[in-house]
Amino acid sequence: MSEARRLAVLRAIVEDYVSTREPVGSKALVERHRLGVSPATVRNDMAVLEEEGLIAQPHTSAGRVPTDKGYRLFVDRLTEVKPMSSAERRAISRFLEGAHDLDDVITRSVRLLAQLTQQVAIVQYPSLVRSTVRHVELVSLTSTRVLLVLILSTGRVEQRVVELPEELAPESLADLRSRLNLAAVGQRLSDAASALGDLTEQVDAGERTHVALIGATLVEAMSQEASEGRVVVGGTANLARFGDGFDVAIKPLLEALEEHVVLLKLLGESTSPDAVTVRIGHEGPYQELATTSVVATGYGPGQEIVGSLGVVGPTHMDYPGSMAAVRAVARYVSTILDQA
Amino acid sequence: MSEARRLAVLRAIVEDYVSTREPVGSKALVERHRLGVSPATVRNDMAVLEEEGLIAQPHTSAGRVPTDKGYRLFVDRLTEVKPMSSAERRAISRFLEGAHDLDDVITRSVRLLAQLTQQVAIVQYPSLVRSTVRHVELVSLTSTRVLLVLILSTGRVEQRVVELPEELAPESLADLRSRLNLAAVGQRLSDAASALGDLTEQVDAGERTHVALIGATLVEAMSQEASEGRVVVGGTANLARFGDGFDVAIKPLLEALEEHVVLLKLLGESTSPDAVTVRIGHEGPYQELATTSVVATGYGPGQEIVGSLGVVGPTHMDYPGSMAAVRAVARYVSTILDQA
DNA sequence: GTTGGCACTCCGGGGCTCGGAGTGCCAAGT
DNA sequence: ACTTGGCACTCCGAGCCCCGGAGTGCCAAC
């Protein structure tokens, strides 16, 4: 009863189940994989695997199905992230090369990821919190309303309307703008907010309320971001593929996909780049999504991480393939962010 | 054989079928509606309605189901757009009031519409083509890359990176900026592009290529918009509701929802505000969506229309309710755009 | 530790029946 | 000229049963 063979059996079960979506039996196993032993032997191994909680049978006298724990062991110890073929690499870079815009990069990434994995893809916008200010612009809308435009190092552009309690002359607007830029450019958003706090005390009374208001707007933008983030979803149509086969409840998943807060939690916090996180079934934070898994990773210029992206699909998904795709796309996005 | 009663029967059939989703028979009809006649009489009416192609039976000896033509007559002649209750009005305005941003307005509208109608909602961003330029901003990223930020009258903010063939000194950047604003502010985007054409000839050779490049970027932005537009979708989870009951093929619908071009075509071109357009089943441009209907209308400040919004659902949807919701939301969005 | 044999389990598809809801038509009623 | 009750007919679909096939666990033999 070799340990190695038992793991080989587990791997075979996972692979077969993923491709057929049907409980796999001992006989079918030895036929499709060259295990070199008889079905009876495999049955013995299966009994052990079941005892260890790695596989289960839906009903007595049915084939075996991997449990979440089984998938976990599979991805942790039985899987190499398979490198993408050079054709795939080329397709990816061609697909992302044409983007001239952060929005463009994000929307293309999400499409690409969905297409590569045939699953639902999620891409988070670069977090505001981790960006630095590249430029601040004030545009007067009416005499008491100003549009605050923030251009950030990650390419994000945020806008907020600021209502002023009193009129603001065009000259003081220009003055304010240059002061703002002086104080904020190069800073992280949180630092910028406090820098504005300092600024408040330097300017004369007339401008003081304006600076304070703008600072408040910055803080508010950040807190909103922190709670809601900003995410884009794609490949929802792929749900229909396995939604037909009903193994996954699509309703809760569709609901989750509408709630950005939920999605952010699903993606989770990736710490180091190149480390692909896999969360399987019940390991996730939501009970309703106990039959879905998430494969995600962080991206960002250099070693820094400014956002996450990943895919979500049924627990019986193609983990090696998904992990490879997620990693590859994250790398390309990071490269692009690096250049910008 | 009064015409009036036959129409009453049709209305009753539509209402019952919409609420039960099951073919409705003569007996059930007279029980649920006070028609004042016997089932036999209703059967005669039904025979006529069927001859006219307004209803059909799925199988011999089954109840009747409205045809697309039947729904058409229903919405055209048997329906008053029911006014929203004051509670609903309050809910709507409360929901949209908090928005401080065009993005905010759009995302909230789409959620609201999805929630009100329990269907999939689509909202188009204000069209670039119909907006005028409020402000142009140039932000230098590197010495040869400039971020062009366009702030438009509808509140949209567009950004594009422009690659310059040669370095641009900070002073000429500022100069260029003021010239650009002088030439473009207040213009429609297409006019702005041609105004830049004129500008090209006035400036000295050094700046000429820059102006030309920026003009080209504007044109490119517009053409991209024209082909892709920009739309937001919400309430996809509502698909699961009737996706379970399988009367509508959700796969083609999900696919359509991913293609912005398709969505724009679905929304169609609304010409006059307050005119809610209903497109039923096969009337639409896509054969795969022959079992879905679209209820849409235009919105915009005053009498002008800058974008469309609507809902899409199964042909057997609640038309009066959807029409009311669509109209109400469009009105509120228009009001908000008016203020901004 | 592996293997073939064997009895047992159980899901799931095919076929069958049957009741109920619905229809169309006709003849009688107003 | 409509409307209505009666009646024979149709047909879907839910429930039921049956049975084959795939799979299992166990045991004895290798």
mmCIF file of N, CA and C in Angstrom, chain A residues 72 77 152 180 251 284 289 338:
data_model
loop_
_atom_site.group_PDB
_atom_site.id
_atom_site.type_symbol
_atom_site.label_atom_id
_atom_site.label_comp_id
_atom_site.label_asym_id
_atom_site.label_seq_id
_atom_site.Cartn_x
_atom_site.Cartn_y
_atom_site.Cartn_z
ATOM 1 N N ARG A 72 -7.741 20.405 -2.204
ATOM 2 C CA ARG A 72 -6.688 21.156 -1.513
ATOM 3 C C ARG A 72 -5.351 20.430 -1.633
ATOM 4 N N ARG A 77 0.017 19.721 -3.496
ATOM 5 C CA ARG A 77 1.136 18.794 -3.624
ATOM 6 C C ARG A 77 1.198 18.042 -4.941
ATOM 7 N N LEU A 152 -3.633 59.684 -10.560
ATOM 8 C CA LEU A 152 -2.777 58.913 -9.664
ATOM 9 C C LEU A 152 -1.716 58.140 -10.427
ATOM 10 N N LEU A 180 -2.150 73.190 -4.065
ATOM 11 C CA LEU A 180 -2.555 71.791 -3.875
ATOM 12 C C LEU A 180 -1.522 70.856 -4.475
ATOM 13 N N LYS A 251 -27.509 31.120 -8.740
ATOM 14 C CA LYS A 251 -28.164 32.307 -8.192
ATOM 15 C C LYS A 251 -27.272 33.022 -7.179
ATOM 16 N N GLY A 284 -13.834 29.414 1.635
ATOM 17 C CA GLY A 284 -14.159 30.812 1.403
ATOM 18 C C GLY A 284 -15.036 31.378 2.497
ATOM 19 N N LEU A 289 -21.515 30.121 -1.193
ATOM 20 C CA LEU A 289 -20.595 29.838 -2.294
ATOM 21 C C LEU A 289 -19.720 28.635 -1.965
ATOM 22 N N ASP A 338 4.086 48.880 -15.003
ATOM 23 C CA ASP A 338 5.469 49.273 -14.793
ATOM 24 C C ASP A 338 5.887 50.343 -15.794
#
